[in-house]
RNA sequence: UGUCCCAUGGUGUAAUGGUAGCACUACUGAUUUUGGUUCAGUCAGUCUAGGUUCGAGUCCUGGUGGGACAACCA
């Protein structure tokens, strides 16, 4: 060892800093807590579609398991049959898989534990730690008091064990209507923590459960379910969001009062994701769907996983995004620009380039032989030559973007103007000789000449400052193109929420524009969700609404455009 | 007039008592047959007042500010 006098760890390239959960986990592994094992879980309630905030949690829980050679369960927290549906169960599983995670054979439901939970409730009753309360929810709530004042005891708090057992059994047997009675844990009505003031642990709900059917008419509450479920599954680190911090003492209380073994799952909390220019609460997303402000949960404007998928996001881009935003305990609002950066970054590497003209302006190349067609061999992706090339037909009449011609161009305009030259990407340099207007006075046709000596790929050539994408008019494929913009005009829609206005008052009326574009013919074989870069425009993907006759594209995100920016 | 959580550039996140770093954004410049990409660079930060310490973003105390908790929701 003498020869090595440098004992300091060099800051190695891959020594990424840890977030606070990784620090805790590494300490636990080092101290052999839980036998050095890591077992997490992702526990959605199947009452809606997953959104990007859930994706953060999924990446966290499954990611931690991967990183530390552990396991991660998928568990449906399905203790409220009135809100839950199988449709949601299925969409959640699809989304988790699509994001690239695998729960293997560890698919669980809290409803799997209804029997055990019931036994545990009986145990609490027998030990004098739970009682049946006959009061209305209003009365119970009143007696709970307020956070700054202690609560008062329910008159039923001191019922005998026998009576409690009898009543709880009859609750279970369906002898009472909804709301008639509840089972409460006897904890501490004076606790400064509201959740410890004799929390309700079972309520009567004559409702059909999506999995247990009509087997039960009493259902356990979240607090009485979650920790025990974690325990039953051998979870070591039960990670949830910050609003559950105040629940943690209760989580521990149930385990301490029900479990004899030394092993305990531990709850840790992190800050949920907030994104600007959108809303994230299930309630509000549901409202957008049911009131038809969007076309379903998977509308490409929605921050749902299914919406992002349909918008053209890749699982990898979402995982990278989750990585980049980090994990901490302070409230945060992430700029959607970071999400957009993440998807551009990935699509730049993988998306085939094609030409698409969305606002066509016809260009007639007067010195190009009529009827002649050249099939140009163009690269599919300059970032990845292994993707090969495609054939793009060039002919006498092509379309370019209306934005790419100006009658009176400003100084730094690199595109086409009267008398100026530009390269048609992958083809020739053309010069604009003349132009025509339609009856409304708008420019409708350009007359240009091409320079036959400037064919792309034929050696040294003079340079022109502008390069335009184009599509041969006779070969162009018409497609519907849906241009999406942010759903809300305001950065924090949640903050506009009073009696007169709510978050919907800031919906962006222009969040969807539908146009018809001219696209190069190589696109004909595109399949649903195939992704492309429309060169110089942005990333687009094929929408599931596409048919044999008509392709439909969604704009995922435009390309960065420093020209548009400086002209704003 | 409670309990708990939190406070680092515009945004997000590191620094685990020892040089405040990274990413996004913004802005320069170079390259470019995408005004894209890539590359190089610039601007910009420890809420406040005390205390402990040779040394504090980090530990302690008090303020200030933000957030959570009063569902038979999760």
Coordinates of C-alpha atoms (C1' of nucleotides) in Angstrom, one line a residue:
Chain A
X1 CA 0.0 0.0 0.0
X2 CA 3.0 2.3 0.5
X3 CA 3.3 2.9 -3.2
X4 CA -0.1 4.4 -3.3
X5 CA 0.1 7.7 -1.4
X6 CA -3.0 9.1 -3.1
X7 CA -5.8 7.8 -0.9
X8 CA -8.3 10.4 -2.0
X9 CA -11.1 9.3 -4.3
X10 CA -10.6 11.1 -7.6
X11 CA -13.7 12.8 -8.8
X12 CA -14.4 10.2 -11.4
X13 CA -16.4 10.9 -14.5
X14 CA -19.3 8.7 -13.5
X15 CA -19.4 9.8 -9.8
X16 CA -22.8 11.4 -10.2
X17 CA -24.1 13.1 -7.1
X18 CA -26.8 11.4 -5.2
X19 CA -30.3 12.7 -4.4
X20 CA -31.4 12.5 -0.8
X21 CA -33.2 9.2 -1.3
X22 CA -30.2 7.6 -2.8
X23 CA -28.2 8.8 0.1
X24 CA -30.6 7.2 2.5
X25 CA -30.7 4.0 0.5
X26 CA -26.9 3.7 0.3
X27 CA -26.7 4.3 4.1
X28 CA -29.3 1.5 4.6
X29 CA -27.4 -0.8 2.3
X30 CA -24.1 -0.1 4.1
X31 CA -25.7 -0.7 7.5
X32 CA -27.4 -3.9 6.3
X33 CA -30.8 -2.6 7.1
X34 CA -33.4 -4.7 5.4
X35 CA -30.6 -7.2 4.8
X36 CA -29.1 -4.7 2.4
X37 CA -32.1 -5.1 0.0
X38 CA -34.1 -2.4 -1.8
X39 CA -37.7 -3.0 -2.6
X40 CA -39.9 -0.1 -3.8
X41 CA -43.4 0.1 -5.3
X42 CA -45.4 2.3 -7.6
X43 CA -48.9 2.5 -6.1
X44 CA -51.4 4.4 -8.3
X45 CA -55.1 4.5 -7.6
X46 CA -56.8 3.4 -10.8
X47 CA -59.1 6.4 -10.9
X48 CA -57.6 8.2 -13.9
X49 CA -54.8 8.2 -16.5
X50 CA -51.2 8.6 -15.5
X51 CA -49.6 12.0 -16.1
X52 CA -46.0 13.2 -16.4
X53 CA -46.0 13.6 -12.6
X54 CA -46.6 9.9 -12.2
X55 CA -43.9 9.3 -14.8
X56 CA -41.5 11.0 -12.4
X57 CA -42.6 8.7 -9.6
X58 CA -42.4 5.6 -11.9
X59 CA -38.9 6.5 -13.0
X60 CA -37.9 7.1 -9.4
X61 CA -39.3 3.9 -7.9
X62 CA -38.3 1.6 -10.8
X63 CA -35.1 3.5 -11.3
X64 CA -34.0 3.1 -7.7
X65 CA -34.7 -0.6 -7.8
X66 CA -32.7 -1.0 -11.0
X67 CA -29.8 1.1 -9.7
X68 CA -29.5 -0.9 -6.4
X69 CA -30.3 -4.3 -7.8
X70 CA -33.6 -4.4 -6.1
X71 CA -37.2 -4.9 -7.1
X72 CA -40.2 -2.6 -7.7
X73 CA -43.8 -3.7 -7.5
X74 CA -46.8 -2.3 -9.3
X75 CA -49.6 -2.0 -6.9
X76 CA -53.0 -0.6 -7.5
X77 CA -54.3 1.2 -4.5
X78 CA -57.9 0.3 -5.1
X79 CA -59.7 0.8 -1.8
X80 CA -62.4 3.2 -3.1
X81 CA -64.7 1.2 -5.5
X82 CA -66.8 4.3 -6.4
X83 CA -63.9 6.0 -8.1
X84 CA -62.0 3.1 -9.7
X85 CA -62.4 1.3 -12.9
X86 CA -60.7 -1.4 -14.9
X87 CA -60.2 0.9 -17.8
X88 CA -57.8 2.9 -15.7
X89 CA -56.0 -0.3 -14.5
X90 CA -55.3 -1.2 -18.1
X91 CA -54.2 2.2 -19.2
X92 CA -51.8 2.4 -16.2
X93 CA -50.2 -0.9 -17.0
X94 CA -49.8 0.1 -20.6
X95 CA -48.2 3.4 -19.7
X96 CA -45.8 1.9 -17.2
X97 CA -44.7 -0.7 -19.7
X98 CA -44.4 1.9 -22.5
X99 CA -42.2 4.0 -20.2
X100 CA -39.9 1.0 -20.3
X101 CA -40.4 -0.6 -16.9
X102 CA -41.3 -4.1 -15.9
X103 CA -42.9 -5.3 -12.6
X104 CA -42.3 -8.9 -13.7
X105 CA -44.6 -11.1 -11.6
X106 CA -45.1 -8.5 -9.0
X107 CA -48.5 -7.0 -9.9
X108 CA -50.5 -6.4 -6.7
X109 CA -53.8 -4.8 -5.6
X110 CA -54.6 -3.4 -2.2
X111 CA -57.9 -5.3 -2.7
X112 CA -55.9 -8.5 -2.5
X113 CA -55.4 -7.6 1.2
X114 CA -59.0 -6.9 2.2
X115 CA -59.2 -10.1 4.2
X116 CA -55.9 -9.5 6.1
X117 CA -56.8 -5.9 6.7
X118 CA -60.2 -6.9 8.1
X119 CA -58.4 -9.3 10.5
X120 CA -56.1 -6.5 11.5
X121 CA -59.1 -4.3 12.2
X122 CA -60.5 -7.0 14.5
X123 CA -57.2 -7.2 16.3
X124 CA -57.3 -3.4 17.0
X125 CA -60.8 -3.7 18.3
X126 CA -59.9 -6.6 20.5
X127 CA -57.1 -4.6 22.0
X128 CA -59.3 -1.6 22.6
X129 CA -57.5 0.4 19.9
X130 CA -60.5 0.8 17.6
X131 CA -64.1 1.6 18.0
X132 CA -67.3 1.9 16.0
X133 CA -68.6 5.4 15.8
X134 CA -72.3 6.0 15.0
X135 CA -72.1 9.7 14.3
X136 CA -72.6 11.5 11.0
X137 CA -69.5 12.6 9.2
X138 CA -70.4 16.2 10.0
X139 CA -70.4 15.5 13.7
X140 CA -67.1 13.5 13.5
X141 CA -65.5 16.3 11.6
X142 CA -66.7 18.9 14.1
X143 CA -65.3 16.9 17.0
X144 CA -61.9 16.6 15.3
X145 CA -61.5 20.3 15.9
X146 CA -59.1 22.5 14.0
X147 CA -55.3 22.2 13.8
X148 CA -54.8 24.9 16.4
X149 CA -57.3 23.5 18.9
X150 CA -57.6 19.9 20.2
X151 CA -60.5 17.8 19.3
X152 CA -63.1 16.3 21.6
X153 CA -63.9 12.6 22.2
X154 CA -66.7 10.9 20.4
X155 CA -69.4 9.7 22.8
X156 CA -68.8 6.2 21.3
X157 CA -65.1 6.2 22.0
X158 CA -65.4 4.1 25.1
X159 CA -67.7 1.4 23.8
X160 CA -67.0 -2.1 25.0
X161 CA -64.9 -4.5 23.0
X162 CA -67.9 -6.8 22.6
X163 CA -70.1 -4.1 21.3
X164 CA -67.5 -2.9 18.9
X165 CA -66.9 -6.4 17.6
X166 CA -70.6 -7.0 17.2
X167 CA -71.2 -3.7 15.4
X168 CA -68.2 -4.0 13.1
X169 CA -69.2 -7.6 12.2
X170 CA -72.7 -6.3 11.3
X171 CA -71.2 -3.5 9.3
X172 CA -69.3 -6.1 7.3
X173 CA -72.5 -8.1 7.0
X174 CA -74.3 -5.3 5.3
X175 CA -76.7 -4.6 8.1
X176 CA -76.2 -0.8 7.9
X177 CA -76.6 1.7 5.1
X178 CA -73.8 3.8 3.7
X179 CA -72.6 6.4 6.2
X180 CA -74.4 4.9 9.2
X181 CA -71.2 3.9 11.1
X182 CA -67.5 3.9 10.7
X183 CA -64.6 2.2 12.4
X184 CA -62.1 4.5 14.0
X185 CA -58.6 3.9 15.4
X186 CA -58.3 5.1 19.0
X187 CA -55.2 7.3 18.8
X188 CA -55.2 10.8 20.2
X189 CA -57.9 13.4 19.9
X190 CA -55.6 16.1 21.2
X191 CA -52.8 15.4 18.8
X192 CA -51.5 18.5 16.9
X193 CA -51.5 16.2 13.9
X194 CA -55.0 16.0 12.6
X195 CA -54.5 12.6 11.1
X196 CA -53.9 11.2 14.6
X197 CA -57.2 12.4 15.9
X198 CA -58.9 9.0 15.8
X199 CA -58.8 8.5 12.1
X200 CA -61.5 6.6 10.3
X201 CA -60.2 3.3 9.1
X202 CA -63.2 1.6 7.6
X203 CA -66.4 3.0 6.0
X204 CA -69.5 1.4 4.7
X205 CA -69.9 1.5 0.9
X206 CA -72.4 -0.6 -0.8
X207 CA -70.6 -0.5 -4.1
X208 CA -69.3 -3.0 -6.6
X209 CA -65.6 -3.2 -6.6
X210 CA -63.9 -3.6 -10.0
X211 CA -62.1 -6.7 -8.7
X212 CA -63.8 -8.0 -5.5
X213 CA -67.3 -7.4 -6.8
X214 CA -69.9 -7.4 -4.0
X215 CA -67.8 -9.4 -1.6
X216 CA -67.4 -6.4 0.7
X217 CA -69.6 -3.5 1.7
X218 CA -67.0 -2.0 4.0
X219 CA -63.7 -0.7 2.6
X220 CA -60.5 0.3 4.4
X221 CA -59.2 3.8 4.1
X222 CA -55.9 4.7 2.5
X223 CA -54.1 5.2 5.9
X224 CA -55.2 1.8 7.1
X225 CA -54.1 0.2 3.9
X226 CA -50.9 1.6 2.6
X227 CA -48.4 0.8 5.3
X228 CA -49.8 -2.7 5.8
X229 CA -49.7 -3.4 2.0
X230 CA -46.1 -2.2 2.0
X231 CA -45.4 -4.6 4.9
X232 CA -47.1 -7.5 3.2
X233 CA -45.0 -7.0 0.0
X234 CA -41.8 -6.6 1.8
X235 CA -41.3 -3.0 0.7
X236 CA -38.2 -1.4 2.2
X237 CA -38.5 2.2 1.0
X238 CA -42.1 3.5 0.5
X239 CA -41.7 6.6 -1.5
X240 CA -44.6 9.1 -1.8
X241 CA -45.1 12.8 -2.3
X242 CA -44.8 15.6 0.2
X243 CA -48.5 15.9 1.2
X244 CA -48.2 12.5 2.9
X245 CA -45.5 13.8 5.4
X246 CA -48.2 14.3 8.0
X247 CA -49.5 10.8 7.4
X248 CA -46.2 9.2 8.3
X249 CA -46.9 9.1 12.1
X250 CA -50.1 7.2 11.4
X251 CA -48.4 4.9 8.9
X252 CA -45.9 4.0 11.6
X253 CA -48.7 3.8 14.3
X254 CA -50.6 1.1 12.5
X255 CA -47.5 -1.0 11.8
X256 CA -46.3 -0.6 15.4
X257 CA -49.7 -1.7 16.7
X258 CA -50.2 -4.6 14.3
X259 CA -46.8 -6.1 13.5
X260 CA -44.6 -8.0 15.8
X261 CA -41.6 -8.5 13.5
X262 CA -38.7 -6.2 13.6
X263 CA -39.0 -5.4 9.9
X264 CA -40.7 -2.2 9.0
X265 CA -41.2 -0.5 5.6
X266 CA -40.3 3.2 5.9
X267 CA -42.1 6.0 4.2
X268 CA -40.1 8.8 2.6
X269 CA -41.5 11.8 0.8
X270 CA -40.3 13.9 -2.2
X271 CA -41.7 16.9 -4.0
X272 CA -44.2 16.2 -6.8
X273 CA -43.6 17.6 -10.2
X274 CA -45.3 20.8 -11.4
X275 CA -45.0 22.0 -14.9
X276 CA -45.8 25.5 -16.1
X277 CA -48.4 26.2 -18.7
X278 CA -50.5 23.2 -17.8
X279 CA -52.4 21.6 -14.9
X280 CA -51.6 18.4 -13.3
X281 CA -54.4 17.5 -10.9
X282 CA -56.5 14.5 -11.9
X283 CA -59.6 16.5 -11.0
X284 CA -58.8 19.3 -13.5
X285 CA -57.5 16.9 -16.2
X286 CA -60.8 14.9 -15.8
X287 CA -62.7 18.2 -16.2
X288 CA -60.9 19.1 -19.4
X289 CA -61.9 15.6 -20.8
X290 CA -65.5 15.5 -19.6
X291 CA -66.2 19.1 -20.6
X292 CA -64.6 18.5 -24.0
X293 CA -61.9 21.1 -23.9
X294 CA -59.7 18.4 -25.2
X295 CA -60.4 15.2 -27.1
X296 CA -59.9 12.6 -24.4
X297 CA -57.2 11.6 -22.0
X298 CA -54.7 11.0 -24.8
X299 CA -55.2 14.3 -26.5
X300 CA -51.7 15.4 -27.5
X301 CA -52.1 18.6 -25.5
X302 CA -52.6 16.7 -22.3
X303 CA -49.7 16.2 -19.8
X304 CA -50.8 12.6 -19.5
X305 CA -48.4 9.8 -20.5
X306 CA -50.8 8.7 -23.2
X307 CA -51.1 12.3 -24.4
X308 CA -47.3 12.7 -24.6
X309 CA -47.1 9.3 -26.4
X310 CA -49.6 10.4 -29.0
X311 CA -47.9 13.8 -29.2
X312 CA -44.7 11.9 -30.3
X313 CA -42.7 11.8 -27.1
X314 CA -40.4 8.8 -26.7
X315 CA -40.1 6.9 -23.4
X316 CA -36.4 7.7 -23.5
X317 CA -37.1 11.4 -23.7
X318 CA -39.4 11.2 -20.7
X319 CA -36.9 9.2 -18.7
X320 CA -34.2 11.6 -19.5
X321 CA -36.5 14.4 -18.4
X322 CA -37.2 12.7 -15.1
X323 CA -33.5 12.3 -14.6
X324 CA -32.8 15.9 -15.3
X325 CA -35.4 17.4 -13.0
X326 CA -33.9 15.6 -10.0
X327 CA -35.5 14.6 -6.7
X328 CA -35.7 16.9 -3.7
X329 CA -38.1 18.0 -1.1
X330 CA -38.7 21.6 -2.1
X331 CA -41.7 22.7 -4.1
X332 CA -40.8 23.3 -7.7
X333 CA -42.2 24.3 -11.1
X334 CA -40.3 22.9 -14.0
X335 CA -40.3 24.9 -17.2
X336 CA -42.0 22.9 -20.0
X337 CA -39.0 24.0 -22.1
X338 CA -37.0 21.3 -20.4
X339 CA -39.5 18.7 -21.4
X340 CA -39.3 20.0 -25.0
X341 CA -35.5 20.0 -24.9
X342 CA -35.5 16.4 -23.8
X343 CA -37.7 15.3 -26.7
X344 CA -35.8 17.3 -29.3
X345 CA -32.6 15.9 -28.0
X346 CA -33.7 12.3 -28.5
X347 CA -35.7 12.9 -31.8
X348 CA -32.7 14.7 -33.2
X349 CA -30.8 11.5 -33.0
X350 CA -33.5 9.0 -34.2
X351 CA -36.0 10.9 -36.4
X352 CA -35.7 10.4 -40.1
X353 CA -35.6 13.7 -42.0
X354 CA -38.2 14.4 -44.6
X355 CA -39.4 17.5 -46.5
X356 CA -42.9 18.8 -45.7
X357 CA -44.3 22.1 -46.8
X358 CA -47.0 23.3 -44.6
X359 CA -47.9 26.6 -46.2
X360 CA -47.2 25.9 -49.8
X361 CA -46.1 28.5 -52.4
X362 CA -45.7 27.2 -55.9
X363 CA -42.3 27.6 -57.6
X364 CA -42.0 27.1 -61.3
X365 CA -38.5 26.5 -62.5
X366 CA -38.8 27.9 -66.0
X367 CA -35.6 26.5 -67.5
X368 CA -36.2 23.0 -66.1
X369 CA -37.4 20.6 -68.8
X370 CA -41.1 19.9 -68.6
X371 CA -41.9 16.3 -67.7
X372 CA -38.4 15.6 -66.4
X373 CA -38.1 14.0 -63.0
X374 CA -34.8 13.5 -61.1
X375 CA -34.8 11.0 -58.2
X376 CA -32.4 12.5 -55.7
X377 CA -30.8 10.3 -53.1
X378 CA -30.9 12.2 -49.8
X379 CA -29.6 11.3 -46.4
X380 CA -32.2 10.2 -43.9
X381 CA -30.4 11.6 -40.8
X382 CA -27.1 13.6 -40.8
X383 CA -26.7 12.6 -37.1
X384 CA -26.7 9.0 -38.0
X385 CA -25.4 8.0 -41.5
X386 CA -26.3 4.3 -40.8
X387 CA -29.9 5.3 -41.3
X388 CA -29.2 5.4 -45.0
X389 CA -30.9 7.4 -47.7
X390 CA -34.2 8.0 -49.4
X391 CA -35.4 8.9 -52.9
X392 CA -36.9 12.3 -53.3
X393 CA -38.3 13.3 -56.7
X394 CA -37.4 16.7 -58.1
X395 CA -39.4 18.3 -61.0
X396 CA -40.2 21.6 -62.7
X397 CA -42.8 22.6 -60.2
X398 CA -42.1 22.5 -56.5
X399 CA -43.6 23.9 -53.3
X400 CA -41.7 26.0 -50.8
X401 CA -43.0 27.7 -47.6
X402 CA -44.7 31.0 -48.0
X403 CA -42.4 32.2 -45.2
X404 CA -39.4 31.5 -47.3
X405 CA -40.2 34.3 -49.8
X406 CA -40.4 38.0 -49.1
X407 CA -41.2 40.6 -51.6
X408 CA -39.1 43.2 -49.7
X409 CA -36.8 41.2 -47.6
X410 CA -34.9 42.8 -44.7
X411 CA -31.1 42.7 -44.6
X412 CA -30.5 39.4 -42.8
X413 CA -33.1 37.5 -44.7
X414 CA -31.3 34.4 -46.1
X415 CA -34.2 33.1 -48.1
X416 CA -35.8 34.0 -51.4
X417 CA -36.6 37.4 -52.7
X418 CA -36.9 39.0 -56.1
X419 CA -33.6 38.5 -57.9
X420 CA -32.0 36.5 -55.1
X421 CA -30.6 33.0 -55.0
X422 CA -31.2 30.1 -52.7
X423 CA -30.4 26.4 -52.6
X424 CA -33.2 23.9 -52.7
X425 CA -31.8 21.4 -50.2
X426 CA -30.3 18.4 -51.9
X427 CA -31.1 19.8 -55.3
X428 CA -30.1 23.0 -57.1
X429 CA -29.5 26.6 -56.6
X430 CA -32.4 28.6 -58.0
X431 CA -32.9 32.3 -58.6
X432 CA -36.2 34.1 -58.4
X433 CA -36.9 36.0 -61.6
X434 CA -40.5 36.9 -61.2
X435 CA -43.7 36.3 -59.2
X436 CA -47.4 36.5 -59.6
X437 CA -50.3 37.4 -57.4
X438 CA -53.7 35.9 -57.2
X439 CA -57.0 37.8 -57.4
X440 CA -56.7 38.7 -53.7
X441 CA -53.3 40.2 -54.2
X442 CA -51.4 37.5 -52.4
X443 CA -48.3 36.1 -53.9
X444 CA -49.3 32.8 -55.6
X445 CA -46.5 31.8 -57.8
X446 CA -42.7 32.2 -58.2
X447 CA -40.9 32.0 -61.4
X448 CA -37.3 30.8 -61.0
X449 CA -34.4 29.5 -63.0
X450 CA -32.1 26.8 -61.8
X451 CA -28.4 26.5 -62.3
X452 CA -27.7 23.0 -63.7
X453 CA -24.1 23.2 -62.5
X454 CA -25.1 23.3 -58.8
X455 CA -26.6 19.9 -58.3
X456 CA -25.9 18.7 -54.8
X457 CA -23.2 16.2 -54.3
X458 CA -21.3 17.1 -57.5
X459 CA -18.2 18.6 -56.0
X460 CA -17.0 22.2 -55.3
X461 CA -19.8 24.6 -55.7
X462 CA -20.5 28.3 -54.9
X463 CA -22.2 29.0 -51.7
X464 CA -25.5 30.7 -51.2
X465 CA -26.6 31.8 -47.8
X466 CA -30.1 30.2 -47.7
X467 CA -31.2 26.6 -48.0
X468 CA -34.8 25.7 -48.3
X469 CA -36.8 22.5 -48.0
X470 CA -39.2 21.8 -50.9
X471 CA -41.6 19.2 -52.3
X472 CA -42.2 18.3 -55.9
X473 CA -45.7 19.5 -56.7
X474 CA -46.8 16.5 -58.8
X475 CA -45.4 14.0 -56.3
X476 CA -46.5 15.6 -53.0
X477 CA -48.7 13.7 -50.6
X478 CA -51.4 15.7 -48.9
X479 CA -51.7 15.1 -45.2
X480 CA -53.6 16.6 -42.4
X481 CA -51.2 18.3 -39.9
X482 CA -52.2 19.2 -36.4
X483 CA -50.2 22.0 -34.9
X484 CA -50.3 22.0 -31.2
X485 CA -49.4 24.8 -28.9
X486 CA -49.5 25.0 -25.1
X487 CA -52.9 24.3 -23.6
X488 CA -52.9 27.4 -21.4
X489 CA -51.9 30.9 -22.1
X490 CA -50.7 31.5 -18.5
X491 CA -47.7 30.1 -16.8
X492 CA -49.6 29.1 -13.7
X493 CA -53.2 28.2 -14.6
X494 CA -53.8 26.9 -11.1
X495 CA -53.4 30.3 -9.6
X496 CA -56.3 31.7 -11.4
X497 CA -59.0 30.0 -9.3
X498 CA -61.7 32.1 -7.7
X499 CA -65.5 32.5 -7.7
X500 CA -65.6 34.3 -11.0
X501 CA -62.8 32.6 -12.9
X502 CA -61.1 29.3 -12.8
X503 CA -58.2 27.7 -14.5
X504 CA -60.2 27.1 -17.7
X505 CA -60.4 30.9 -18.2
X506 CA -56.8 30.8 -19.4
X507 CA -57.2 28.0 -21.9
X508 CA -55.3 28.8 -25.1
X509 CA -58.0 29.1 -27.9
X510 CA -55.2 28.4 -30.5
X511 CA -53.8 25.3 -28.8
X512 CA -54.8 23.3 -31.9
X513 CA -54.6 24.4 -35.5
X514 CA -55.3 21.9 -38.3
X515 CA -53.9 22.5 -41.8
X516 CA -53.1 20.5 -44.9
X517 CA -49.5 20.0 -45.8
X518 CA -47.6 18.8 -48.8
X519 CA -45.2 16.0 -47.9
X520 CA -42.5 14.1 -49.9
X521 CA -43.8 10.8 -51.2
X522 CA -41.4 8.6 -49.1
X523 CA -43.8 9.2 -46.3
X524 CA -46.4 7.0 -47.8
X525 CA -45.4 3.9 -45.9
X526 CA -45.4 5.6 -42.5
X527 CA -47.1 3.8 -39.6
X528 CA -48.9 5.1 -36.6
X529 CA -46.6 6.9 -34.1
X530 CA -43.7 6.9 -36.6
X531 CA -41.6 10.0 -35.9
X532 CA -40.1 12.4 -38.4
X533 CA -38.2 15.6 -38.6
X534 CA -39.9 17.9 -41.1
X535 CA -36.8 19.6 -42.0
X536 CA -36.4 23.2 -40.9
X537 CA -39.8 22.9 -39.1
X538 CA -40.0 20.5 -36.3
X539 CA -40.7 17.0 -35.1
X540 CA -43.9 15.3 -36.2
X541 CA -45.4 11.9 -35.7
X542 CA -48.2 9.9 -37.3
X543 CA -51.5 10.2 -35.4
X544 CA -53.6 7.1 -34.9
X545 CA -56.4 8.9 -36.7
X546 CA -54.6 8.2 -39.9
X547 CA -56.3 6.1 -42.5
X548 CA -55.2 4.4 -45.8
X549 CA -56.4 7.4 -47.7
X550 CA -55.2 10.1 -45.4
X551 CA -52.2 10.5 -43.2
X552 CA -52.6 12.7 -40.1
X553 CA -49.5 14.2 -38.4
X554 CA -49.1 15.7 -34.9
X555 CA -46.5 18.3 -34.3
X556 CA -44.5 17.1 -31.3
X557 CA -42.4 20.2 -31.0
X558 CA -41.1 22.8 -33.4
X559 CA -37.3 23.1 -34.1
X560 CA -35.6 25.9 -32.3
X561 CA -35.8 28.9 -34.5
X562 CA -33.4 31.7 -33.8
X563 CA -34.5 33.6 -36.9
X564 CA -38.1 33.7 -35.7
X565 CA -36.9 34.6 -32.2
X566 CA -34.9 37.7 -33.2
X567 CA -37.8 38.9 -35.3
X568 CA -40.3 38.7 -32.5
Chain B
rU1 C1' -52.8 32.0 17.3
rG2 C1' -50.8 24.5 16.6
rU3 C1' -47.7 20.6 14.2
rC4 C1' -44.8 19.4 10.2
rC5 C1' -41.9 20.3 5.5
rC6 C1' -38.9 23.6 2.8
rA7 C1' -35.5 28.0 1.4
rU8 C1' -28.5 27.9 -3.6
rG9 C1' -28.4 32.1 -10.6
rG10 C1' -34.5 33.3 -14.4
rU11 C1' -35.8 27.6 -13.7
rG12 C1' -34.3 22.9 -11.7
rU13 C1' -30.6 20.4 -9.1
rA14 C1' -25.4 19.3 -6.7
rA15 C1' -21.6 20.6 -3.1
rU16 C1' -22.5 15.3 3.3
rG17 C1' -17.7 21.7 7.9
rG18 C1' -12.7 23.1 3.4
rU19 C1' -12.2 26.3 -4.4
rA20 C1' -20.4 27.2 -4.9
rG21 C1' -20.6 23.0 -9.7
rC22 C1' -24.0 20.8 -13.5
rA23 C1' -28.3 21.1 -16.8
rC24 C1' -32.2 24.1 -19.1
rU25 C1' -33.1 29.1 -20.5
rA26 C1' -30.9 33.8 -22.4
rC27 C1' -26.9 36.1 -25.0
rU28 C1' -22.0 36.0 -28.0
rG29 C1' -18.9 33.6 -31.5
rA30 C1' -17.2 29.3 -34.8
rU31 C1' -18.9 25.3 -38.0
rU32 C1' -23.1 24.0 -41.0
rU33 C1' -26.5 22.4 -48.1
rU34 C1' -31.8 22.3 -41.8
rG35 C1' -31.5 30.2 -39.2
rG36 C1' -31.5 22.7 -36.8
rU37 C1' -27.4 19.9 -34.7
rU38 C1' -22.4 20.3 -32.8
rC39 C1' -18.4 23.2 -30.5
rA40 C1' -16.4 27.3 -27.7
rG41 C1' -17.7 31.3 -24.5
rU42 C1' -20.7 35.1 -21.6
rC43 C1' -24.4 36.8 -18.0
rA44 C1' -26.3 35.1 -13.5
rG45 C1' -26.9 32.2 -7.1
rU46 C1' -26.3 30.5 -1.1
rC47 C1' -33.7 34.6 2.3
rU48 C1' -32.3 37.5 6.9
rA49 C1' -29.9 38.5 11.9
rG50 C1' -27.0 36.5 15.4
rG51 C1' -24.0 32.2 17.3
rU52 C1' -20.4 27.9 17.2
rU53 C1' -15.7 27.1 14.3
rC54 C1' -9.1 28.3 12.0
rG55 C1' -13.1 27.9 8.4
rA56 C1' -20.5 27.8 7.5
rG57 C1' -24.5 27.1 1.6
rU58 C1' -23.9 23.1 5.2
rC59 C1' -24.3 23.0 12.4
rC60 C1' -27.3 26.0 16.4
rU61 C1' -31.0 30.0 17.7
rG62 C1' -34.4 33.9 16.3
rG63 C1' -36.8 36.2 12.3
rU64 C1' -38.8 36.4 7.2
rG65 C1' -41.0 33.9 3.1
rG66 C1' -43.3 29.6 0.7
rG67 C1' -45.9 25.0 1.3
rA68 C1' -48.7 20.7 3.8
rC69 C1' -52.5 19.1 7.5
rA70 C1' -59.1 20.3 9.7
rA71 C1' -62.4 14.0 2.9
rC72 C1' -66.6 8.2 5.4
rC73 C1' -60.4 10.6 -1.3
rA74 C1' -55.7 8.6 -2.4

